[in-house]
GROMACS .gro file of C-alpha atoms in nm:
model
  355
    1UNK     CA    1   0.154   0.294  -2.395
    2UNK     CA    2   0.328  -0.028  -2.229
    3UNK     CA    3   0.077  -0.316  -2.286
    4UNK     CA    4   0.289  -0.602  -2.205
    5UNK     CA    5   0.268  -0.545  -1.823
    6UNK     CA    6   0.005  -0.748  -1.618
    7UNK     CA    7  -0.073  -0.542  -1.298
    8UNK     CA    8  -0.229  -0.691  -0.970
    9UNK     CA    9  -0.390  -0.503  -0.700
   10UNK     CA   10  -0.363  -0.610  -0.357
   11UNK     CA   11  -0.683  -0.520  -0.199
   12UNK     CA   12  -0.713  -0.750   0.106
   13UNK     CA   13  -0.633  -0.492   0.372
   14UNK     CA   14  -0.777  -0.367   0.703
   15UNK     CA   15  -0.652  -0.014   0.727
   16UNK     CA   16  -0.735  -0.028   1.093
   17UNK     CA   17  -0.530   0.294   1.108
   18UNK     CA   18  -0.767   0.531   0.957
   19UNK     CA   19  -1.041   0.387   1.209
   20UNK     CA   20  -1.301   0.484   1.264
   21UNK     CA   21  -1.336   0.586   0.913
   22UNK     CA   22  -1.165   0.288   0.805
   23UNK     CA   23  -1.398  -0.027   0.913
   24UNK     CA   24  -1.442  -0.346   0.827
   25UNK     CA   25  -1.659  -0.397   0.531
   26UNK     CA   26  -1.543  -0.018   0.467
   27UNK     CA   27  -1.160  -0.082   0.462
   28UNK     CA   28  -0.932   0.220   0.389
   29UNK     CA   29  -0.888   0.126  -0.033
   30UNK     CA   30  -1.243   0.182  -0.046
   31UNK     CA   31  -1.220   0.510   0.073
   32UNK     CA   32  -1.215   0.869  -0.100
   33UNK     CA   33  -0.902   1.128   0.009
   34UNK     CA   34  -0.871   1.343  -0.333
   35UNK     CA   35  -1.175   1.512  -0.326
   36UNK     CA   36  -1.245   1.349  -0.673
   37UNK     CA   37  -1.525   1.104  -0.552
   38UNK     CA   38  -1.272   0.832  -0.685
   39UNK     CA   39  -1.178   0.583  -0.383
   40UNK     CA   40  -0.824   0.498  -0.363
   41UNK     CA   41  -0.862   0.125  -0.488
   42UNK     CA   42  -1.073   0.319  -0.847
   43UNK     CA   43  -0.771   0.557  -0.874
   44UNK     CA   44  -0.496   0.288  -0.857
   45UNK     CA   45  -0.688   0.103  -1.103
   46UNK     CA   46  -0.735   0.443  -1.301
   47UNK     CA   47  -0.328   0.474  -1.321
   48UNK     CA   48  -0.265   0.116  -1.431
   49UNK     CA   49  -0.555   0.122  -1.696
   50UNK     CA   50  -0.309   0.391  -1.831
   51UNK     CA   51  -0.063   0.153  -1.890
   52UNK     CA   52  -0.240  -0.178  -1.992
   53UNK     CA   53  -0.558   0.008  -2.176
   54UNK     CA   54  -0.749  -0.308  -2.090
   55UNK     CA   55  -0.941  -0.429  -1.790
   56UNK     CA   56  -0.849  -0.817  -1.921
   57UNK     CA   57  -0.537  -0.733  -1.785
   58UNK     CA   58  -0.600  -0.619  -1.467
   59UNK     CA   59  -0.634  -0.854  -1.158
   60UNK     CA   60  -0.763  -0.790  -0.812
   61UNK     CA   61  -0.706  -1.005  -0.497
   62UNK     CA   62  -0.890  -0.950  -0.203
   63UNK     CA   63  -1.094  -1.092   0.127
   64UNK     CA   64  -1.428  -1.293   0.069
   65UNK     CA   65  -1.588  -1.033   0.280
   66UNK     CA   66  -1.471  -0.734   0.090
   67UNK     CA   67  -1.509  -0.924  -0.277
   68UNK     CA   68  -1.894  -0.756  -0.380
   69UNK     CA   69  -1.717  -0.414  -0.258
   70UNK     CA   70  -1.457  -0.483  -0.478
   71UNK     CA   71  -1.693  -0.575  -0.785
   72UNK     CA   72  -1.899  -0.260  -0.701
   73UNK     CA   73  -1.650  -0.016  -0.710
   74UNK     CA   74  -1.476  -0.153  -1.023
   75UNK     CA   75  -1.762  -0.303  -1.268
   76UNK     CA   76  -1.591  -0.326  -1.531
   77UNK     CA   77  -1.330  -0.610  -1.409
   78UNK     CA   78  -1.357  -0.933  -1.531
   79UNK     CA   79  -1.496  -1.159  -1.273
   80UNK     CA   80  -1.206  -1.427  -1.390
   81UNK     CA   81  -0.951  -1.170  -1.278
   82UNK     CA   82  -1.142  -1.110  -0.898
   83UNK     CA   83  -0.954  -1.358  -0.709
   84UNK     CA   84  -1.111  -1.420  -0.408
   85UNK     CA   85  -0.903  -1.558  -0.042
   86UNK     CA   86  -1.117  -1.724   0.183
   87UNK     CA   87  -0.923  -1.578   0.455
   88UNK     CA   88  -0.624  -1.296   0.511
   89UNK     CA   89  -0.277  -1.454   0.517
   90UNK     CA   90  -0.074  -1.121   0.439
   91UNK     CA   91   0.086  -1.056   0.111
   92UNK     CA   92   0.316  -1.360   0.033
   93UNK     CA   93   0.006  -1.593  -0.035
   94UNK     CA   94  -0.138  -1.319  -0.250
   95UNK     CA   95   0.158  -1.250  -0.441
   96UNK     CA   96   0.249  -1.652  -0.516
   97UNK     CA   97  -0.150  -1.722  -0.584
   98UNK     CA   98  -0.168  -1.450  -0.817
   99UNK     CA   99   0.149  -1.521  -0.971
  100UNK     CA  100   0.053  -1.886  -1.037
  101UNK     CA  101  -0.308  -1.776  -1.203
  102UNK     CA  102  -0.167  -1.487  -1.446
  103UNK     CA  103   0.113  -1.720  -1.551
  104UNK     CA  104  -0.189  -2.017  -1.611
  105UNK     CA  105  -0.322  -1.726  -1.857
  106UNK     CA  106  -0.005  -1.549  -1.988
  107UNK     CA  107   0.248  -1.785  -1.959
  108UNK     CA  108   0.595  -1.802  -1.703
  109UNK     CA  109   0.707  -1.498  -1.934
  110UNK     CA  110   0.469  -1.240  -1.811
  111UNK     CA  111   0.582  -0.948  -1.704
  112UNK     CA  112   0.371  -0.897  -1.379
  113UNK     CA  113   0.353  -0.582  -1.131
  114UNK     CA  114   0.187  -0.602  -0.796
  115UNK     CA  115   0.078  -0.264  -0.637
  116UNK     CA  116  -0.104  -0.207  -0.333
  117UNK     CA  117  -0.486  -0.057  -0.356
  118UNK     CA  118  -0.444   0.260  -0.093
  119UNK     CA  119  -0.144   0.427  -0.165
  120UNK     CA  120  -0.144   0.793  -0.267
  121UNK     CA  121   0.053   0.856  -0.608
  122UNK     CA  122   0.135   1.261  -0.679
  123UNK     CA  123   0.268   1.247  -1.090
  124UNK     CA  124   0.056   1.012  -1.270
  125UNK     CA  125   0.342   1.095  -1.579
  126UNK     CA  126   0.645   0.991  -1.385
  127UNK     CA  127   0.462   0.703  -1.199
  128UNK     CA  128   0.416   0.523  -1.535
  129UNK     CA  129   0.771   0.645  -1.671
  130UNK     CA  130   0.882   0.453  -1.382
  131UNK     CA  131   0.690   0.174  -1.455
  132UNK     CA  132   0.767   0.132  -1.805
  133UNK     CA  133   1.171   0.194  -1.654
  134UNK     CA  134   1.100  -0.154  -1.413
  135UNK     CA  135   0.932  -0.360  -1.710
  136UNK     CA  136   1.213  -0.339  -1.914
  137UNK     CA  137   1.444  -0.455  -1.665
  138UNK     CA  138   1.246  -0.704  -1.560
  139UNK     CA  139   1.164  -0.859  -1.927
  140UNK     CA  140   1.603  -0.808  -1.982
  141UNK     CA  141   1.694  -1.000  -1.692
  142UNK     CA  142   1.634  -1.235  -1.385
  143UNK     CA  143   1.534  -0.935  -1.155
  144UNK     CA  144   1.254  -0.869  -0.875
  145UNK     CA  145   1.222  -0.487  -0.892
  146UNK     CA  146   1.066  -0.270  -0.597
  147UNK     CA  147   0.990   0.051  -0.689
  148UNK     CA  148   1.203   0.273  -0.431
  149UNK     CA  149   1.110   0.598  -0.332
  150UNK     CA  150   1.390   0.870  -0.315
  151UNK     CA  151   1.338   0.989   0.067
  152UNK     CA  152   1.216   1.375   0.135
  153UNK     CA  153   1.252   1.331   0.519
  154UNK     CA  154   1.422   1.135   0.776
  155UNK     CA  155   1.066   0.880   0.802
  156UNK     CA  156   1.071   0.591   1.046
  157UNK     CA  157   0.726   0.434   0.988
  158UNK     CA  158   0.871   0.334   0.638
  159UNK     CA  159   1.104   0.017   0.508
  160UNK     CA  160   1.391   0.137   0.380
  161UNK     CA  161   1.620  -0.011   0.042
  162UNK     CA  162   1.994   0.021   0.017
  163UNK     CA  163   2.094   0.024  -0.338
  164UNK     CA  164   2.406  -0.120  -0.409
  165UNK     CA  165   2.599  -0.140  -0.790
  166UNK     CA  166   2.463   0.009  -1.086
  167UNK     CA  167   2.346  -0.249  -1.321
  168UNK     CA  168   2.215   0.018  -1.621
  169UNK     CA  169   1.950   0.257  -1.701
  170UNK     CA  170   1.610   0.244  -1.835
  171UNK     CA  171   1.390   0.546  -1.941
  172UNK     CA  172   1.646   0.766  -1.837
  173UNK     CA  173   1.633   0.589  -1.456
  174UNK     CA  174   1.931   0.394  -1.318
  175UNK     CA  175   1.867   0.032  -1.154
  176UNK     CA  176   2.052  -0.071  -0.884
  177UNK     CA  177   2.105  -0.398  -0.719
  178UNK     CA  178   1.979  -0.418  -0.385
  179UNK     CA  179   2.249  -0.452  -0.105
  180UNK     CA  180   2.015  -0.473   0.214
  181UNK     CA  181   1.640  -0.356   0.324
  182UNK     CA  182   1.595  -0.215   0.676
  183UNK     CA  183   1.261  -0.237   0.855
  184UNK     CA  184   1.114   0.069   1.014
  185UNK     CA  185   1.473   0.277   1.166
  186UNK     CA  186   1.514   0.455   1.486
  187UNK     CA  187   1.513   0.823   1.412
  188UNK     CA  188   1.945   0.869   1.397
  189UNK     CA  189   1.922   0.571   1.167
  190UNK     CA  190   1.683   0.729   0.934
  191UNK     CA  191   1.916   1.032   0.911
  192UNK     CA  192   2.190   0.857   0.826
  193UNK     CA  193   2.033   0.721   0.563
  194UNK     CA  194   1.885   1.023   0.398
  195UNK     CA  195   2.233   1.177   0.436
  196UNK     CA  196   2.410   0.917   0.236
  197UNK     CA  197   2.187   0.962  -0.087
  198UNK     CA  198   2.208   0.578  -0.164
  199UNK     CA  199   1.863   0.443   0.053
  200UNK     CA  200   1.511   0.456  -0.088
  201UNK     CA  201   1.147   0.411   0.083
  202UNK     CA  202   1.054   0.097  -0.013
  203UNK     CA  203   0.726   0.126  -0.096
  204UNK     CA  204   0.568  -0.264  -0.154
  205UNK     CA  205   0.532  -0.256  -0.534
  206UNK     CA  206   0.692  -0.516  -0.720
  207UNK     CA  207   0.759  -0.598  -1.064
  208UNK     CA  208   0.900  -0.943  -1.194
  209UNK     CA  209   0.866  -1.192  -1.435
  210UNK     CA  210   0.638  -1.485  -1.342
  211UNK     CA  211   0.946  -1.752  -1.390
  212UNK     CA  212   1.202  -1.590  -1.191
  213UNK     CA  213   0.922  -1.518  -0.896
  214UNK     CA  214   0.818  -1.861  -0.894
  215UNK     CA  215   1.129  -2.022  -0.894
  216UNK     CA  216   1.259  -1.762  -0.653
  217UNK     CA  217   0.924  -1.875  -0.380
  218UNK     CA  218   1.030  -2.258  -0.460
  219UNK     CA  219   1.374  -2.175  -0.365
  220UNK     CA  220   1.318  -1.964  -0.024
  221UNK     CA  221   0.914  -1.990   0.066
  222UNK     CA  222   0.811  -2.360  -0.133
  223UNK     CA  223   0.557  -2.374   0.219
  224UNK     CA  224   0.389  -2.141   0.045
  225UNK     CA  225   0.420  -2.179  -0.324
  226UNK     CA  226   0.370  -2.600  -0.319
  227UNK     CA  227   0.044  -2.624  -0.157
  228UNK     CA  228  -0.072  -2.306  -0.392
  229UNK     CA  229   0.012  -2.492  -0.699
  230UNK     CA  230  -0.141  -2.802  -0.588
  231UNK     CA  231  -0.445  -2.704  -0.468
  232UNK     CA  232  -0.506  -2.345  -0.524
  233UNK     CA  233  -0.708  -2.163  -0.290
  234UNK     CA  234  -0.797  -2.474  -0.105
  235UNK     CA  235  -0.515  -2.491   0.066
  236UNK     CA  236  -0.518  -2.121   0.212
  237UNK     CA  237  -0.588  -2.248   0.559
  238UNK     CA  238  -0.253  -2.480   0.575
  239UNK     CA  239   0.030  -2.199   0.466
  240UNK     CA  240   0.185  -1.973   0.703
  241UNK     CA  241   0.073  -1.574   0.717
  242UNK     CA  242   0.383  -1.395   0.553
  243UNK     CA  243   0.450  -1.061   0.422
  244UNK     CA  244   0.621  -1.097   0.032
  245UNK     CA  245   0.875  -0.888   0.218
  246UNK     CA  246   0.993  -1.150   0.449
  247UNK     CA  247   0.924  -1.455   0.309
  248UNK     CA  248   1.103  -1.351  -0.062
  249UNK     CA  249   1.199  -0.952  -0.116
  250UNK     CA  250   1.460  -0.997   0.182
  251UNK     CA  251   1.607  -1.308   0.077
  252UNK     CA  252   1.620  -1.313  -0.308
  253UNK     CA  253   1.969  -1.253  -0.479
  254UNK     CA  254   1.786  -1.139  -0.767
  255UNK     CA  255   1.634  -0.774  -0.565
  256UNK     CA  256   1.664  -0.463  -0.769
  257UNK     CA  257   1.567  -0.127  -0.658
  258UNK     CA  258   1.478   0.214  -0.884
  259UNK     CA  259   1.435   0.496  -0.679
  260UNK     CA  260   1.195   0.741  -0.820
  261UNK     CA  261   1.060   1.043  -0.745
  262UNK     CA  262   0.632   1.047  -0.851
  263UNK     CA  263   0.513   1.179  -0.523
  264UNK     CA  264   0.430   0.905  -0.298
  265UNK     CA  265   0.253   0.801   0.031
  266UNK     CA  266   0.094   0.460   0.175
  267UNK     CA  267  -0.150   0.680   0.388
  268UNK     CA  268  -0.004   0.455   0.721
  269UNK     CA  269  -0.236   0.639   0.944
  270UNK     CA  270  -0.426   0.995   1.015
  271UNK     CA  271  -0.091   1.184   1.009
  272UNK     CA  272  -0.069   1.098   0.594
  273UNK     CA  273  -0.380   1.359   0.590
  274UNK     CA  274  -0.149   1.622   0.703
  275UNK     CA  275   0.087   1.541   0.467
  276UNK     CA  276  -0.134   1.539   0.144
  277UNK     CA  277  -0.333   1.863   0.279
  278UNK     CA  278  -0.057   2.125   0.399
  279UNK     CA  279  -0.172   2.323   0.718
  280UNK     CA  280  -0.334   2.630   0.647
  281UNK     CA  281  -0.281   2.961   0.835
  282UNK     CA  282  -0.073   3.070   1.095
  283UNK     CA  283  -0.228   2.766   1.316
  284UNK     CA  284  -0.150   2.528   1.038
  285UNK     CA  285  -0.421   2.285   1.124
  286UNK     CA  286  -0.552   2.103   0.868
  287UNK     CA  287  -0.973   2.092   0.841
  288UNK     CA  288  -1.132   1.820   0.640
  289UNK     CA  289  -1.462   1.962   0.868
  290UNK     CA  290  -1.629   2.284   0.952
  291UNK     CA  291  -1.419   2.377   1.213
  292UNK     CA  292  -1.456   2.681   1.469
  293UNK     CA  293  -1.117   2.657   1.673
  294UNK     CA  294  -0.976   2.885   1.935
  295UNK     CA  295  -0.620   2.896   2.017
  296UNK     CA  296  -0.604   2.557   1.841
  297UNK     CA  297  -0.285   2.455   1.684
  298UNK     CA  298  -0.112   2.177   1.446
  299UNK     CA  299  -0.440   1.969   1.424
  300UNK     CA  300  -0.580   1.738   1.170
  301UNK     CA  301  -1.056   1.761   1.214
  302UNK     CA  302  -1.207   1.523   0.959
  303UNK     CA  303  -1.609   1.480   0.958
  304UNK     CA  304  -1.744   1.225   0.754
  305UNK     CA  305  -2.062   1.482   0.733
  306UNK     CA  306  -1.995   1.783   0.633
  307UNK     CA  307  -2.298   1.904   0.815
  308UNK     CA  308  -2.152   1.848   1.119
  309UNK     CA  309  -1.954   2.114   1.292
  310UNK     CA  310  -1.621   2.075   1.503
  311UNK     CA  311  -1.526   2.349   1.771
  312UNK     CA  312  -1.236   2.324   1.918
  313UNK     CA  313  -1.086   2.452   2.255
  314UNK     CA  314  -0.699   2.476   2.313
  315UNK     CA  315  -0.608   2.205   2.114
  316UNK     CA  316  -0.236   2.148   1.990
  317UNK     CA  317  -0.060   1.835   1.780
  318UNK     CA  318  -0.443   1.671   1.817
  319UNK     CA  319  -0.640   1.447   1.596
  320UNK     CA  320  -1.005   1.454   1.588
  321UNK     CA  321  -1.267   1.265   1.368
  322UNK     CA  322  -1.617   1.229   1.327
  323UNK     CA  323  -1.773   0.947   1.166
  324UNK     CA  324  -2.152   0.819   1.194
  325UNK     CA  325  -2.119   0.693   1.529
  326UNK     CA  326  -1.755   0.773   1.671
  327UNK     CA  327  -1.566   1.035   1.751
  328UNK     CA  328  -1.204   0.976   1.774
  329UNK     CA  329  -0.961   1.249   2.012
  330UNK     CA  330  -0.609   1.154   1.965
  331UNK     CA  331  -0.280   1.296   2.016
  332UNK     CA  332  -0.086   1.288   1.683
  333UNK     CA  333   0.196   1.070   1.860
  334UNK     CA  334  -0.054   0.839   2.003
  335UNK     CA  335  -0.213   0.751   1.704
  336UNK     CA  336  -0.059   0.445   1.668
  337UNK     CA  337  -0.277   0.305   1.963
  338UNK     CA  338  -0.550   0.275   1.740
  339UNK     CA  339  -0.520  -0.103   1.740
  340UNK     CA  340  -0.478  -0.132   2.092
  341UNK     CA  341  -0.830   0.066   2.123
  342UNK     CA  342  -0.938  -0.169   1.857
  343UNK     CA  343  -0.890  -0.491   2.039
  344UNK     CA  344  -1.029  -0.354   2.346
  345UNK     CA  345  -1.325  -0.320   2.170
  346UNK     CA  346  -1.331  -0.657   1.955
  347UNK     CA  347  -1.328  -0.787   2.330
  348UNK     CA  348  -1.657  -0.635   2.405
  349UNK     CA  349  -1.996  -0.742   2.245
  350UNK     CA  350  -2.155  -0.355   2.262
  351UNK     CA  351  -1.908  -0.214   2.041
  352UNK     CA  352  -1.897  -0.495   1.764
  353UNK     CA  353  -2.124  -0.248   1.543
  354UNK     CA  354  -1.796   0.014   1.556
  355UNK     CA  355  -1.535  -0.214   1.412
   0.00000   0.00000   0.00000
């Protein structure tokens, strides 16, 4: 067991992409998909209890309005380790804040590991293989490790990680250095890269010692990391809204990648369901509901009540769930209008109570 990594869970999200399920004080990390009655933020912080074998060292940022969620789902964390943003301001902000707290605690030599609170991991085993793999690199040397996925399709709703020279190998897993990341490809792009064997998915989790991140934010994001240190959460309001990606990952010299293979997904949007739950039958729909279908093909029927009962009429490549008081029809490659129906309805005062 690997004790000397300090994990953080990013747990601020919306997941306005798995609306309506997905709401506001109901955000997707809160959210059961494994049939377990374990939400995705309690499994994440199942797997990297694995590793650390103490809730001391496990830290939790998230929203103000989402913190009691937070501390009712996982009881057992330390309030001192909840830290709490008055407001959103994307992952950069979380990442430096969080940085600056554990290395108050632990010291600039802690070995820290930030992982997002919805993602879907397959092998628990080779998940924390590859973990213990990116804390030894990043304890050896100056290095900001992502954790790259090796690619099983040509995807173009993911980041993608070009590994460059071979630095050495750790638990059996080669490192690379990074050469450049890619945001979101067009579909020809996204075969080319699976073709050449030397891209990964990047899929947001970092690991790093505190120094080297720190220095690293002072060097290429100090609007960020200067007011942190100074005044901590008070100054939240005055730094800019910045993903880690852009404001650090992309322009670090010190970006290593390990691609591994633990079965992985970020659960983007509805379509992720139809990944993790394989069609079944010749009409290879899959039904998270009781469904009565005729002539209905290729579609994803989730009800939030399993009392409830779908029927379906010459459906195909359709979306359709029920929850309390929504029902949501899409086309699978419309789904990604979700926000646009969102803001429509932020813009009207009836449906306030759906968001």
């Amino acid at each position: 067991m690997n004790k000397s990594l300090i994990p953080v869970i990013l747990a601020g999200g919306k997941g306005e992409r798995f609306w309506p399920l997905s709401r506001k004080h109901r955000p997707k990390q809160f959210l059961c998909f494994n049939g377990n009655n374990r939400s995705l933020l309690q499994a994440t912080a199942d797997r990297l209890l694995e590793l650390t074998g103490d809730w001391n060292k496990l830290w939790v940022v998230t929203r103000a309005d989402l913190a009691s969620g937070v501390q009712e789902q996982l009881p057992q964390l330390p309030p001192e380790n909840l830290l709490v943003e008055p407001e959103g301001r994307d992952t950069a902000p979380a990442l430096a804040w969080a940085t600056l707290e554990v290395s108050e605690r632990y010291g600039k030599n802690a070995i820290i590991g930030f992982f997002p609170a919805d993602h879907w991991i397959g092998d628990q085993t080779a998940f924390q293989k590859t973990l213990k793999a990116a804390t030894q690199l990043a304890s050896q040397q100056a290095s900001i490790v992502t954790l790259g996925i090796k690619p099983s399709y040509p995807a173009t709703g993911y980041g993608y990680i070009e590994q460059g020279e071979s630095v050495a190998q750790f638990e059996q897993s080669p490192a690379y250095r990074v050469t450049r990341f890619t945001e979101k490809p067009e579909q020809e792009t996204a075969e080319f890269f699976l073709s050449t064997g030397r891209f990964s998915w990047n899929s947001g989790m970092f690991i790093f010692k505190a120094e080297v991140v720190l220095q690293e934010l002072a060097t290429h994001a100090p609007e960020i990391l200067h007011p942190l240190a100074e005044q901590g959460v008070a100054a939240y309001s005055q730094i800019p809204k910045q993903s880690i990606d852009y404001a650090l990952i992309e322009k670090t010299q010190w970006a290593y990648v390990l691609p591994a293979s633990f079965g992985w997904d970020d659960l983007g949007d509805w379509k992720a369901i139809e990944r993790l739950h394989k069609g079944k039958g010749e009409d290879e729909n899959v039904e998270l509901a009781n469904h009565l279908g005729q002539d209905t093909k290729g579609t994803i029927l989730y009800a939030s009540d399993q009392k409830e009962v779908i029927v379906t009429i010459g459906l195909e490549d359709v979306i359709v769930v029920r929850d309390r008081d929504v029902t949501l029809v899409a086309h699978k490659n419309r789904i990604h209008e979700i926000k646009q129906v969102l803001q429509s309805l932020q813009a009207d005062s009836r449906f306030e109570e759906l968001l």
